[in-house]
Short mmCIF file of N, CA and C in Angstrom, two decimals:
data_model
loop_
_atom_site.label_atom_id
_atom_site.label_comp_id
_atom_site.label_asym_id
_atom_site.label_seq_id
_atom_site.Cartn_x
_atom_site.Cartn_y
_atom_site.Cartn_z
N MET Q 1 -25.97 -38.74 0.54
CA MET Q 1 -27.03 -38.57 1.55
C MET Q 1 -27.42 -39.95 2.01
N HIS Q 2 -27.50 -40.14 3.30
CA HIS Q 2 -27.91 -41.39 3.89
C HIS Q 2 -29.32 -41.25 4.52
N PHE Q 3 -30.23 -42.02 4.06
CA PHE Q 3 -31.62 -41.84 4.60
C PHE Q 3 -31.82 -42.66 5.91
N GLU Q 4 -32.43 -41.91 6.91
CA GLU Q 4 -32.92 -42.65 8.10
C GLU Q 4 -34.43 -42.61 8.13
N TYR Q 5 -35.04 -41.66 7.49
CA TYR Q 5 -36.50 -41.47 7.44
C TYR Q 5 -36.93 -41.42 5.97
N CYS Q 6 -38.09 -41.87 5.69
CA CYS Q 6 -38.61 -41.83 4.33
C CYS Q 6 -38.97 -40.36 3.89
N PRO Q 7 -38.39 -39.89 2.78
CA PRO Q 7 -38.62 -38.55 2.35
C PRO Q 7 -40.05 -38.42 1.85
N HIS Q 8 -40.87 -39.50 1.63
CA HIS Q 8 -42.21 -39.44 1.11
C HIS Q 8 -43.25 -39.31 2.24
N CYS Q 9 -43.00 -40.16 3.29
CA CYS Q 9 -44.05 -40.17 4.39
C CYS Q 9 -43.50 -39.84 5.77
N GLY Q 10 -42.16 -39.79 5.90
CA GLY Q 10 -41.54 -39.44 7.20
C GLY Q 10 -41.33 -40.62 8.15
N SER Q 11 -41.72 -41.84 7.72
CA SER Q 11 -41.58 -43.07 8.60
C SER Q 11 -40.10 -43.39 8.80
N LYS Q 12 -39.78 -43.93 9.94
CA LYS Q 12 -38.43 -44.41 10.30
C LYS Q 12 -38.22 -45.63 9.37
N LEU Q 13 -37.01 -45.69 8.76
CA LEU Q 13 -36.69 -46.79 7.84
C LEU Q 13 -36.14 -47.96 8.57
N ILE Q 14 -36.33 -49.18 7.94
CA ILE Q 14 -35.72 -50.43 8.48
C ILE Q 14 -34.70 -50.76 7.43
N LYS Q 15 -33.80 -51.65 7.86
CA LYS Q 15 -32.84 -52.32 6.89
C LYS Q 15 -33.46 -53.56 6.30
N LYS Q 16 -33.50 -53.65 4.99
CA LYS Q 16 -34.10 -54.86 4.33
C LYS Q 16 -33.10 -55.34 3.27
N GLU Q 17 -33.08 -56.64 3.20
CA GLU Q 17 -32.26 -57.30 2.19
C GLU Q 17 -32.94 -57.09 0.86
N ILE Q 18 -32.15 -56.45 -0.15
CA ILE Q 18 -32.69 -56.12 -1.45
C ILE Q 18 -31.74 -56.81 -2.43
N GLY Q 19 -32.20 -58.00 -2.95
CA GLY Q 19 -31.38 -58.74 -3.98
C GLY Q 19 -29.92 -58.79 -3.62
N ASP Q 20 -29.03 -58.58 -4.63
CA ASP Q 20 -27.64 -58.59 -4.42
C ASP Q 20 -27.07 -57.34 -3.70
N GLU Q 21 -27.90 -56.36 -3.46
CA GLU Q 21 -27.50 -55.10 -2.88
C GLU Q 21 -27.15 -55.15 -1.34
N GLY Q 22 -27.68 -56.17 -0.71
CA GLY Q 22 -27.45 -56.29 0.70
C GLY Q 22 -28.54 -55.55 1.47
N LEU Q 23 -28.19 -55.18 2.66
CA LEU Q 23 -29.14 -54.42 3.48
C LEU Q 23 -29.30 -52.96 3.02
N ILE Q 24 -30.52 -52.61 2.71
CA ILE Q 24 -30.81 -51.22 2.19
C ILE Q 24 -31.86 -50.63 3.09
N PRO Q 25 -31.75 -49.29 3.34
CA PRO Q 25 -32.80 -48.59 4.02
C PRO Q 25 -34.14 -48.76 3.28
N PHE Q 26 -35.19 -49.07 3.98
CA PHE Q 26 -36.46 -49.47 3.32
C PHE Q 26 -37.64 -48.86 4.05
N CYS Q 27 -38.58 -48.30 3.44
CA CYS Q 27 -39.80 -47.81 4.02
C CYS Q 27 -40.91 -48.88 3.84
N GLU Q 28 -41.26 -49.43 5.06
CA GLU Q 28 -42.38 -50.44 5.03
C GLU Q 28 -43.70 -49.82 4.62
N LYS Q 29 -43.98 -48.57 5.02
CA LYS Q 29 -45.26 -47.93 4.70
C LYS Q 29 -45.38 -47.68 3.14
N CYS Q 30 -44.32 -47.11 2.52
CA CYS Q 30 -44.42 -46.81 1.09
C CYS Q 30 -43.90 -48.00 0.21
N ASN Q 31 -43.30 -48.98 0.91
CA ASN Q 31 -42.83 -50.21 0.17
C ASN Q 31 -41.75 -49.84 -0.87
N VAL Q 32 -40.82 -49.01 -0.42
CA VAL Q 32 -39.71 -48.54 -1.40
C VAL Q 32 -38.36 -48.62 -0.72
N PRO Q 33 -37.40 -49.08 -1.43
CA PRO Q 33 -35.99 -48.95 -0.95
C PRO Q 33 -35.44 -47.52 -1.16
N LEU Q 34 -34.62 -47.11 -0.30
CA LEU Q 34 -34.04 -45.77 -0.45
C LEU Q 34 -32.47 -45.84 -0.39
N TRP Q 35 -31.91 -46.03 -1.57
CA TRP Q 35 -30.45 -46.16 -1.68
C TRP Q 35 -29.81 -44.82 -1.27
N ASP Q 36 -28.62 -44.91 -0.74
CA ASP Q 36 -27.82 -43.73 -0.41
C ASP Q 36 -27.70 -42.95 -1.75
N MET Q 37 -27.71 -41.62 -1.65
CA MET Q 37 -27.61 -40.79 -2.81
C MET Q 37 -26.33 -39.95 -2.75
N PHE Q 38 -25.91 -39.52 -3.95
CA PHE Q 38 -24.72 -38.58 -4.12
C PHE Q 38 -25.11 -37.56 -5.10
N THR Q 39 -24.31 -36.46 -5.01
CA THR Q 39 -24.48 -35.35 -5.98
C THR Q 39 -23.65 -35.68 -7.23
N THR Q 40 -24.18 -35.49 -8.37
CA THR Q 40 -23.48 -35.69 -9.58
C THR Q 40 -22.99 -34.30 -10.09
N SER Q 41 -21.67 -34.24 -10.39
CA SER Q 41 -21.14 -32.99 -10.90
C SER Q 41 -20.12 -33.29 -12.01
N ILE Q 42 -19.69 -32.14 -12.64
CA ILE Q 42 -18.74 -32.34 -13.72
C ILE Q 42 -17.36 -31.65 -13.29
N ILE Q 43 -16.31 -32.04 -13.88
CA ILE Q 43 -15.06 -31.34 -13.76
C ILE Q 43 -14.52 -31.32 -15.15
N ALA Q 44 -14.04 -30.20 -15.63
CA ALA Q 44 -13.64 -30.05 -16.98
C ALA Q 44 -12.22 -29.49 -17.08
N ALA Q 45 -11.38 -30.20 -17.88
CA ALA Q 45 -10.10 -29.57 -18.27
C ALA Q 45 -10.35 -28.80 -19.49
N VAL Q 46 -10.37 -27.48 -19.41
CA VAL Q 46 -10.66 -26.53 -20.54
C VAL Q 46 -9.34 -26.31 -21.27
N VAL Q 47 -9.33 -26.75 -22.56
CA VAL Q 47 -8.16 -26.59 -23.38
C VAL Q 47 -8.41 -25.77 -24.61
N ASN Q 48 -7.33 -25.18 -25.16
CA ASN Q 48 -7.45 -24.42 -26.34
C ASN Q 48 -6.51 -24.95 -27.47
N GLU Q 49 -6.52 -24.25 -28.63
CA GLU Q 49 -5.81 -24.68 -29.71
C GLU Q 49 -4.29 -24.48 -29.58
N GLU Q 50 -3.83 -23.88 -28.58
CA GLU Q 50 -2.43 -23.65 -28.38
C GLU Q 50 -1.84 -24.62 -27.31
N LYS Q 51 -2.60 -25.68 -27.10
CA LYS Q 51 -2.15 -26.72 -26.13
C LYS Q 51 -1.89 -26.11 -24.73
N GLU Q 52 -2.91 -25.30 -24.27
CA GLU Q 52 -2.97 -24.70 -22.95
C GLU Q 52 -4.24 -25.12 -22.26
N ILE Q 53 -4.17 -25.17 -20.91
CA ILE Q 53 -5.32 -25.50 -20.05
C ILE Q 53 -5.66 -24.30 -19.22
N ALA Q 54 -6.91 -24.01 -19.05
CA ALA Q 54 -7.34 -22.93 -18.20
C ALA Q 54 -7.47 -23.44 -16.75
N LEU Q 55 -6.64 -22.91 -15.89
CA LEU Q 55 -6.68 -23.35 -14.45
C LEU Q 55 -7.16 -22.17 -13.64
N ILE Q 56 -8.07 -22.48 -12.72
CA ILE Q 56 -8.73 -21.39 -11.96
C ILE Q 56 -8.29 -21.45 -10.50
N ARG Q 57 -8.43 -20.33 -9.81
CA ARG Q 57 -8.17 -20.24 -8.40
C ARG Q 57 -9.42 -19.86 -7.82
N GLN Q 58 -9.85 -20.58 -6.83
CA GLN Q 58 -11.06 -20.28 -6.06
C GLN Q 58 -10.66 -20.36 -4.62
N ASN Q 59 -10.50 -19.26 -3.97
CA ASN Q 59 -9.92 -19.23 -2.59
C ASN Q 59 -10.68 -20.03 -1.63
N TYR Q 60 -12.02 -20.20 -1.85
CA TYR Q 60 -12.81 -21.02 -0.92
C TYR Q 60 -12.51 -22.53 -1.09
N VAL Q 61 -11.82 -22.85 -2.22
CA VAL Q 61 -11.36 -24.27 -2.46
C VAL Q 61 -10.00 -24.39 -1.98
N SER Q 62 -9.08 -23.50 -2.45
CA SER Q 62 -7.64 -23.62 -2.06
C SER Q 62 -6.98 -22.22 -2.32
N THR Q 63 -6.12 -21.78 -1.44
CA THR Q 63 -5.37 -20.59 -1.60
C THR Q 63 -4.00 -20.89 -2.19
N THR Q 64 -3.70 -22.20 -2.23
CA THR Q 64 -2.30 -22.56 -2.75
C THR Q 64 -2.30 -23.24 -4.06
N ASN Q 65 -3.35 -23.94 -4.44
CA ASN Q 65 -3.38 -24.69 -5.68
C ASN Q 65 -4.50 -24.22 -6.62
N TYR Q 66 -4.27 -24.44 -7.93
CA TYR Q 66 -5.25 -24.19 -8.86
C TYR Q 66 -6.17 -25.38 -9.01
N VAL Q 67 -7.30 -25.21 -9.61
CA VAL Q 67 -8.26 -26.31 -9.88
C VAL Q 67 -8.79 -26.15 -11.26
N CYS Q 68 -9.60 -27.14 -11.65
CA CYS Q 68 -10.34 -27.09 -13.00
C CYS Q 68 -11.70 -26.55 -12.75
N VAL Q 69 -12.37 -26.14 -13.86
CA VAL Q 69 -13.73 -25.78 -13.82
C VAL Q 69 -14.55 -26.95 -13.38
N ALA Q 70 -15.44 -26.74 -12.43
CA ALA Q 70 -16.36 -27.82 -11.99
C ALA Q 70 -17.71 -27.17 -11.54
N GLY Q 71 -18.68 -28.14 -11.56
CA GLY Q 71 -20.04 -27.66 -11.17
C GLY Q 71 -21.05 -28.76 -11.00
N ILE Q 72 -22.12 -28.52 -10.34
CA ILE Q 72 -23.17 -29.40 -10.07
C ILE Q 72 -24.09 -29.49 -11.27
N MET Q 73 -24.54 -30.76 -11.59
CA MET Q 73 -25.59 -30.80 -12.70
C MET Q 73 -26.93 -30.47 -12.09
N LYS Q 74 -27.64 -29.76 -13.00
CA LYS Q 74 -29.00 -29.34 -12.64
C LYS Q 74 -29.99 -30.41 -13.10
N ILE Q 75 -31.11 -30.57 -12.47
CA ILE Q 75 -32.12 -31.42 -12.90
C ILE Q 75 -32.56 -31.14 -14.38
N GLY Q 76 -32.63 -32.11 -15.22
CA GLY Q 76 -33.02 -31.94 -16.60
C GLY Q 76 -31.85 -31.61 -17.54
N GLU Q 77 -30.64 -31.51 -16.98
CA GLU Q 77 -29.54 -31.11 -17.72
C GLU Q 77 -28.58 -32.33 -17.93
N SER Q 78 -28.12 -32.56 -19.11
CA SER Q 78 -27.08 -33.57 -19.37
C SER Q 78 -25.74 -33.18 -18.87
N ALA Q 79 -24.91 -34.19 -18.68
CA ALA Q 79 -23.49 -33.87 -18.19
C ALA Q 79 -22.79 -32.89 -19.19
N GLU Q 80 -22.99 -33.14 -20.46
CA GLU Q 80 -22.32 -32.30 -21.49
C GLU Q 80 -22.89 -30.92 -21.46
N GLU Q 81 -24.22 -30.76 -21.24
CA GLU Q 81 -24.77 -29.44 -21.08
C GLU Q 81 -24.20 -28.67 -19.90
N THR Q 82 -23.97 -29.45 -18.84
CA THR Q 82 -23.39 -28.82 -17.60
C THR Q 82 -21.95 -28.32 -17.85
N VAL Q 83 -21.15 -29.10 -18.59
CA VAL Q 83 -19.86 -28.68 -18.94
C VAL Q 83 -19.83 -27.38 -19.68
N ILE Q 84 -20.73 -27.29 -20.71
CA ILE Q 84 -20.84 -26.09 -21.53
C ILE Q 84 -21.27 -24.87 -20.74
N ARG Q 85 -22.28 -25.09 -19.80
CA ARG Q 85 -22.80 -23.98 -18.97
C ARG Q 85 -21.79 -23.61 -17.98
N GLU Q 86 -21.11 -24.53 -17.30
CA GLU Q 86 -20.23 -24.12 -16.23
C GLU Q 86 -18.93 -23.47 -16.75
N VAL Q 87 -18.47 -23.91 -17.93
CA VAL Q 87 -17.27 -23.26 -18.57
C VAL Q 87 -17.62 -21.77 -18.90
N LYS Q 88 -18.86 -21.64 -19.50
CA LYS Q 88 -19.28 -20.23 -19.89
C LYS Q 88 -19.56 -19.33 -18.61
N GLU Q 89 -20.13 -19.94 -17.58
CA GLU Q 89 -20.44 -19.17 -16.38
C GLU Q 89 -19.18 -18.80 -15.60
N GLU Q 90 -18.20 -19.74 -15.46
CA GLU Q 90 -17.07 -19.52 -14.61
C GLU Q 90 -16.00 -18.74 -15.29
N ILE Q 91 -15.69 -18.98 -16.56
CA ILE Q 91 -14.59 -18.26 -17.22
C ILE Q 91 -14.90 -17.67 -18.52
N GLY Q 92 -16.20 -17.67 -18.92
CA GLY Q 92 -16.59 -16.93 -20.15
C GLY Q 92 -16.17 -17.51 -21.46
N GLN Q 93 -15.80 -18.80 -21.49
CA GLN Q 93 -15.38 -19.38 -22.72
C GLN Q 93 -16.48 -20.24 -23.36
N ASP Q 94 -16.55 -20.22 -24.69
CA ASP Q 94 -17.52 -20.98 -25.45
C ASP Q 94 -16.93 -22.34 -25.83
N VAL Q 95 -17.54 -23.39 -25.34
CA VAL Q 95 -17.07 -24.77 -25.60
C VAL Q 95 -17.49 -25.13 -27.03
N ILE Q 96 -16.54 -25.70 -27.74
CA ILE Q 96 -16.86 -26.13 -29.13
C ILE Q 96 -16.85 -27.68 -29.28
N GLU Q 97 -16.24 -28.29 -28.25
CA GLU Q 97 -16.20 -29.76 -28.29
C GLU Q 97 -16.11 -30.29 -26.86
N VAL Q 98 -16.85 -31.31 -26.53
CA VAL Q 98 -16.83 -31.98 -25.23
C VAL Q 98 -16.42 -33.41 -25.47
N GLU Q 99 -15.48 -33.86 -24.63
CA GLU Q 99 -15.09 -35.30 -24.69
C GLU Q 99 -15.05 -35.86 -23.31
N TYR Q 100 -15.85 -36.92 -23.11
CA TYR Q 100 -15.84 -37.58 -21.75
C TYR Q 100 -14.53 -38.31 -21.53
N ILE Q 101 -13.91 -38.15 -20.33
CA ILE Q 101 -12.63 -38.77 -20.01
C ILE Q 101 -12.93 -39.96 -19.07
N LYS Q 102 -13.48 -39.67 -17.88
CA LYS Q 102 -13.55 -40.70 -16.82
C LYS Q 102 -14.41 -40.13 -15.62
N SER Q 103 -14.96 -41.04 -14.87
CA SER Q 103 -15.66 -40.62 -13.64
C SER Q 103 -14.70 -40.77 -12.47
N TYR Q 104 -14.97 -39.88 -11.49
CA TYR Q 104 -14.16 -39.86 -10.22
C TYR Q 104 -15.05 -39.79 -9.05
N PRO Q 105 -15.13 -40.82 -8.23
CA PRO Q 105 -15.84 -40.68 -6.93
C PRO Q 105 -15.07 -39.77 -6.04
N TYR Q 106 -15.83 -38.84 -5.38
CA TYR Q 106 -15.26 -37.90 -4.44
C TYR Q 106 -15.98 -38.16 -3.12
N GLU Q 107 -15.53 -39.16 -2.33
CA GLU Q 107 -16.17 -39.51 -1.14
C GLU Q 107 -16.29 -38.45 -0.07
N LYS Q 108 -15.24 -37.68 0.02
CA LYS Q 108 -15.24 -36.60 1.04
C LYS Q 108 -16.51 -35.69 0.94
N LYS Q 109 -16.95 -35.43 -0.25
CA LYS Q 109 -18.12 -34.63 -0.46
C LYS Q 109 -19.40 -35.36 -0.95
N GLU Q 110 -19.29 -36.70 -0.87
CA GLU Q 110 -20.41 -37.55 -1.39
C GLU Q 110 -20.81 -37.16 -2.81
N MET Q 111 -19.86 -37.06 -3.67
CA MET Q 111 -20.06 -36.66 -5.10
C MET Q 111 -19.52 -37.72 -6.02
N LEU Q 112 -20.11 -37.68 -7.23
CA LEU Q 112 -19.54 -38.35 -8.35
C LEU Q 112 -19.16 -37.29 -9.36
N MET Q 113 -17.90 -37.19 -9.68
CA MET Q 113 -17.54 -36.20 -10.65
C MET Q 113 -17.26 -36.76 -12.02
N LEU Q 114 -17.90 -36.30 -13.02
CA LEU Q 114 -17.74 -36.77 -14.39
C LEU Q 114 -16.69 -35.85 -15.02
N GLY Q 115 -15.55 -36.44 -15.42
CA GLY Q 115 -14.47 -35.72 -15.95
C GLY Q 115 -14.53 -35.52 -17.51
N TYR Q 116 -14.32 -34.32 -17.96
CA TYR Q 116 -14.42 -34.01 -19.38
C TYR Q 116 -13.27 -33.20 -19.84
N LYS Q 117 -12.94 -33.29 -21.11
CA LYS Q 117 -12.07 -32.29 -21.78
C LYS Q 117 -13.03 -31.41 -22.56
N ALA Q 118 -12.88 -30.12 -22.34
CA ALA Q 118 -13.67 -29.11 -23.03
C ALA Q 118 -12.85 -28.28 -23.92
N VAL Q 119 -13.02 -28.33 -25.17
CA VAL Q 119 -12.19 -27.59 -26.12
C VAL Q 119 -12.83 -26.22 -26.45
N VAL Q 120 -12.05 -25.14 -26.35
CA VAL Q 120 -12.51 -23.84 -26.66
C VAL Q 120 -11.55 -23.21 -27.61
N LYS Q 121 -12.02 -22.18 -28.29
CA LYS Q 121 -11.08 -21.27 -29.04
C LYS Q 121 -10.68 -20.19 -28.09
N LYS Q 122 -9.39 -19.99 -27.84
CA LYS Q 122 -8.88 -19.11 -26.90
C LYS Q 122 -9.41 -17.68 -27.07
N SER Q 123 -9.97 -17.16 -26.06
CA SER Q 123 -10.46 -15.72 -26.05
C SER Q 123 -10.27 -15.20 -24.61
N ASP Q 124 -10.65 -13.92 -24.47
CA ASP Q 124 -10.46 -13.31 -23.12
C ASP Q 124 -11.41 -13.94 -22.11
N PHE Q 125 -10.88 -14.04 -20.91
CA PHE Q 125 -11.69 -14.63 -19.81
C PHE Q 125 -12.66 -13.61 -19.24
N VAL Q 126 -13.84 -14.06 -18.90
CA VAL Q 126 -14.80 -13.31 -18.21
C VAL Q 126 -15.23 -14.12 -16.99
N LEU Q 127 -14.68 -13.68 -15.75
CA LEU Q 127 -14.89 -14.44 -14.55
C LEU Q 127 -16.21 -14.29 -13.83
N SER Q 128 -16.70 -15.41 -13.23
CA SER Q 128 -17.84 -15.28 -12.38
C SER Q 128 -17.39 -14.84 -11.04
N GLY Q 129 -18.27 -14.52 -10.12
CA GLY Q 129 -17.96 -14.23 -8.76
C GLY Q 129 -17.36 -15.38 -7.94
N GLU Q 130 -17.49 -16.60 -8.44
CA GLU Q 130 -16.96 -17.78 -7.79
C GLU Q 130 -15.42 -17.88 -8.04
N VAL Q 131 -14.87 -17.31 -9.07
CA VAL Q 131 -13.50 -17.52 -9.54
C VAL Q 131 -12.69 -16.27 -9.16
N ASP Q 132 -11.66 -16.50 -8.43
CA ASP Q 132 -10.75 -15.39 -8.02
C ASP Q 132 -9.74 -15.00 -9.12
N SER Q 133 -9.25 -16.04 -9.88
CA SER Q 133 -8.30 -15.79 -10.93
C SER Q 133 -8.31 -17.05 -11.87
N VAL Q 134 -7.84 -16.78 -13.02
CA VAL Q 134 -7.75 -17.87 -14.08
C VAL Q 134 -6.53 -17.61 -14.91
N LYS Q 135 -5.89 -18.55 -15.36
CA LYS Q 135 -4.75 -18.35 -16.40
C LYS Q 135 -4.68 -19.52 -17.32
N TRP Q 136 -4.14 -19.26 -18.52
CA TRP Q 136 -3.84 -20.30 -19.44
C TRP Q 136 -2.45 -20.80 -19.14
N VAL Q 137 -2.37 -22.19 -19.05
CA VAL Q 137 -1.09 -22.81 -18.63
C VAL Q 137 -0.71 -23.86 -19.67
N LYS Q 138 0.51 -23.76 -20.16
CA LYS Q 138 0.97 -24.77 -21.14
C LYS Q 138 0.85 -26.21 -20.50
N TYR Q 139 0.55 -27.20 -21.33
CA TYR Q 139 0.28 -28.55 -20.84
C TYR Q 139 1.45 -29.01 -19.98
N GLU Q 140 2.68 -28.79 -20.39
CA GLU Q 140 3.86 -29.19 -19.66
C GLU Q 140 4.00 -28.61 -18.25
N ASP Q 141 3.35 -27.52 -17.96
CA ASP Q 141 3.41 -26.79 -16.71
C ASP Q 141 2.24 -27.01 -15.77
N ALA Q 142 1.13 -27.55 -16.35
CA ALA Q 142 -0.13 -27.59 -15.64
C ALA Q 142 -0.12 -28.47 -14.38
N LEU Q 143 0.47 -29.64 -14.42
CA LEU Q 143 0.41 -30.55 -13.26
C LEU Q 143 1.04 -29.93 -12.00
N SER Q 144 2.09 -29.26 -12.21
CA SER Q 144 2.80 -28.65 -11.09
C SER Q 144 1.98 -27.57 -10.26
N LEU Q 145 0.93 -27.07 -10.91
CA LEU Q 145 0.07 -26.13 -10.23
C LEU Q 145 -1.16 -26.73 -9.56
N LEU Q 146 -1.32 -28.07 -9.73
CA LEU Q 146 -2.50 -28.71 -9.17
C LEU Q 146 -1.96 -29.56 -7.96
N ARG Q 147 -2.84 -29.85 -7.01
CA ARG Q 147 -2.46 -30.77 -5.95
C ARG Q 147 -2.29 -32.18 -6.46
N GLU Q 148 -1.08 -32.66 -6.33
CA GLU Q 148 -0.76 -34.04 -6.92
C GLU Q 148 -1.80 -35.06 -6.38
N GLY Q 149 -2.29 -35.93 -7.30
CA GLY Q 149 -3.26 -36.95 -6.90
C GLY Q 149 -4.73 -36.44 -6.88
N SER Q 150 -4.91 -35.16 -6.81
CA SER Q 150 -6.31 -34.63 -6.76
C SER Q 150 -7.10 -35.08 -8.01
N ILE Q 151 -8.36 -34.93 -7.99
CA ILE Q 151 -9.17 -35.26 -9.13
C ILE Q 151 -8.79 -34.34 -10.37
N ALA Q 152 -8.58 -33.05 -10.04
CA ALA Q 152 -8.21 -32.24 -11.18
C ALA Q 152 -6.86 -32.70 -11.75
N TRP Q 153 -5.89 -33.01 -10.87
CA TRP Q 153 -4.58 -33.48 -11.32
C TRP Q 153 -4.69 -34.73 -12.21
N GLN Q 154 -5.54 -35.64 -11.76
CA GLN Q 154 -5.77 -36.88 -12.51
C GLN Q 154 -6.35 -36.59 -13.90
N LEU Q 155 -7.36 -35.70 -13.89
CA LEU Q 155 -8.02 -35.37 -15.17
C LEU Q 155 -7.03 -34.69 -16.11
N VAL Q 156 -6.28 -33.71 -15.65
CA VAL Q 156 -5.37 -33.01 -16.44
C VAL Q 156 -4.29 -34.00 -16.99
N LYS Q 157 -3.77 -34.82 -16.18
CA LYS Q 157 -2.83 -35.80 -16.59
C LYS Q 157 -3.32 -36.61 -17.72
N SER Q 158 -4.62 -37.14 -17.59
CA SER Q 158 -5.24 -37.93 -18.65
C SER Q 158 -5.39 -37.16 -19.96
N VAL Q 159 -5.76 -35.85 -19.85
CA VAL Q 159 -5.99 -35.07 -21.03
C VAL Q 159 -4.70 -34.75 -21.77
N ILE Q 160 -3.63 -34.46 -21.02
CA ILE Q 160 -2.37 -34.05 -21.73
C ILE Q 160 -1.65 -35.31 -22.30
N GLU Q 161 -2.00 -36.47 -21.82
CA GLU Q 161 -1.42 -37.71 -22.32
C GLU Q 161 -2.21 -38.27 -23.51
N ILE Q 162 -3.35 -37.69 -23.86
CA ILE Q 162 -4.15 -38.22 -25.01
C ILE Q 162 -3.38 -37.98 -26.34
#
């Protein structure tokens, strides 16, 4: 999100030199800088004890490729809590271990995606309305179902190489 007006008082912002940050939108009335904002989300490679990854299909995301479980962090929620909640909500799996892998800037949607490995004990899937289908995929077959170079592809590649 790029600010043009102050969200506190509604004044038109000016550009002001702020330390090493360069020119930043600034409200002269409130005397506050307003840095560009982005949404923080998680993306999780959900894995089980059989060296399989749960890949989901969400037709509103892609009708040709699978993706990983992902979701937006809620205010007051840690990234790890978001992983546990999103995995449970989207595919009905209980996360027993969470491991941070890497962050991925997603400029197209002005997001920062925090990538995790989420370990579960394999059980039946329970899908949310956001998920059209899900399947367990052997590590060696997973990358071929993801769009090469995508954030999900990068995350899964990192997880299977650990």
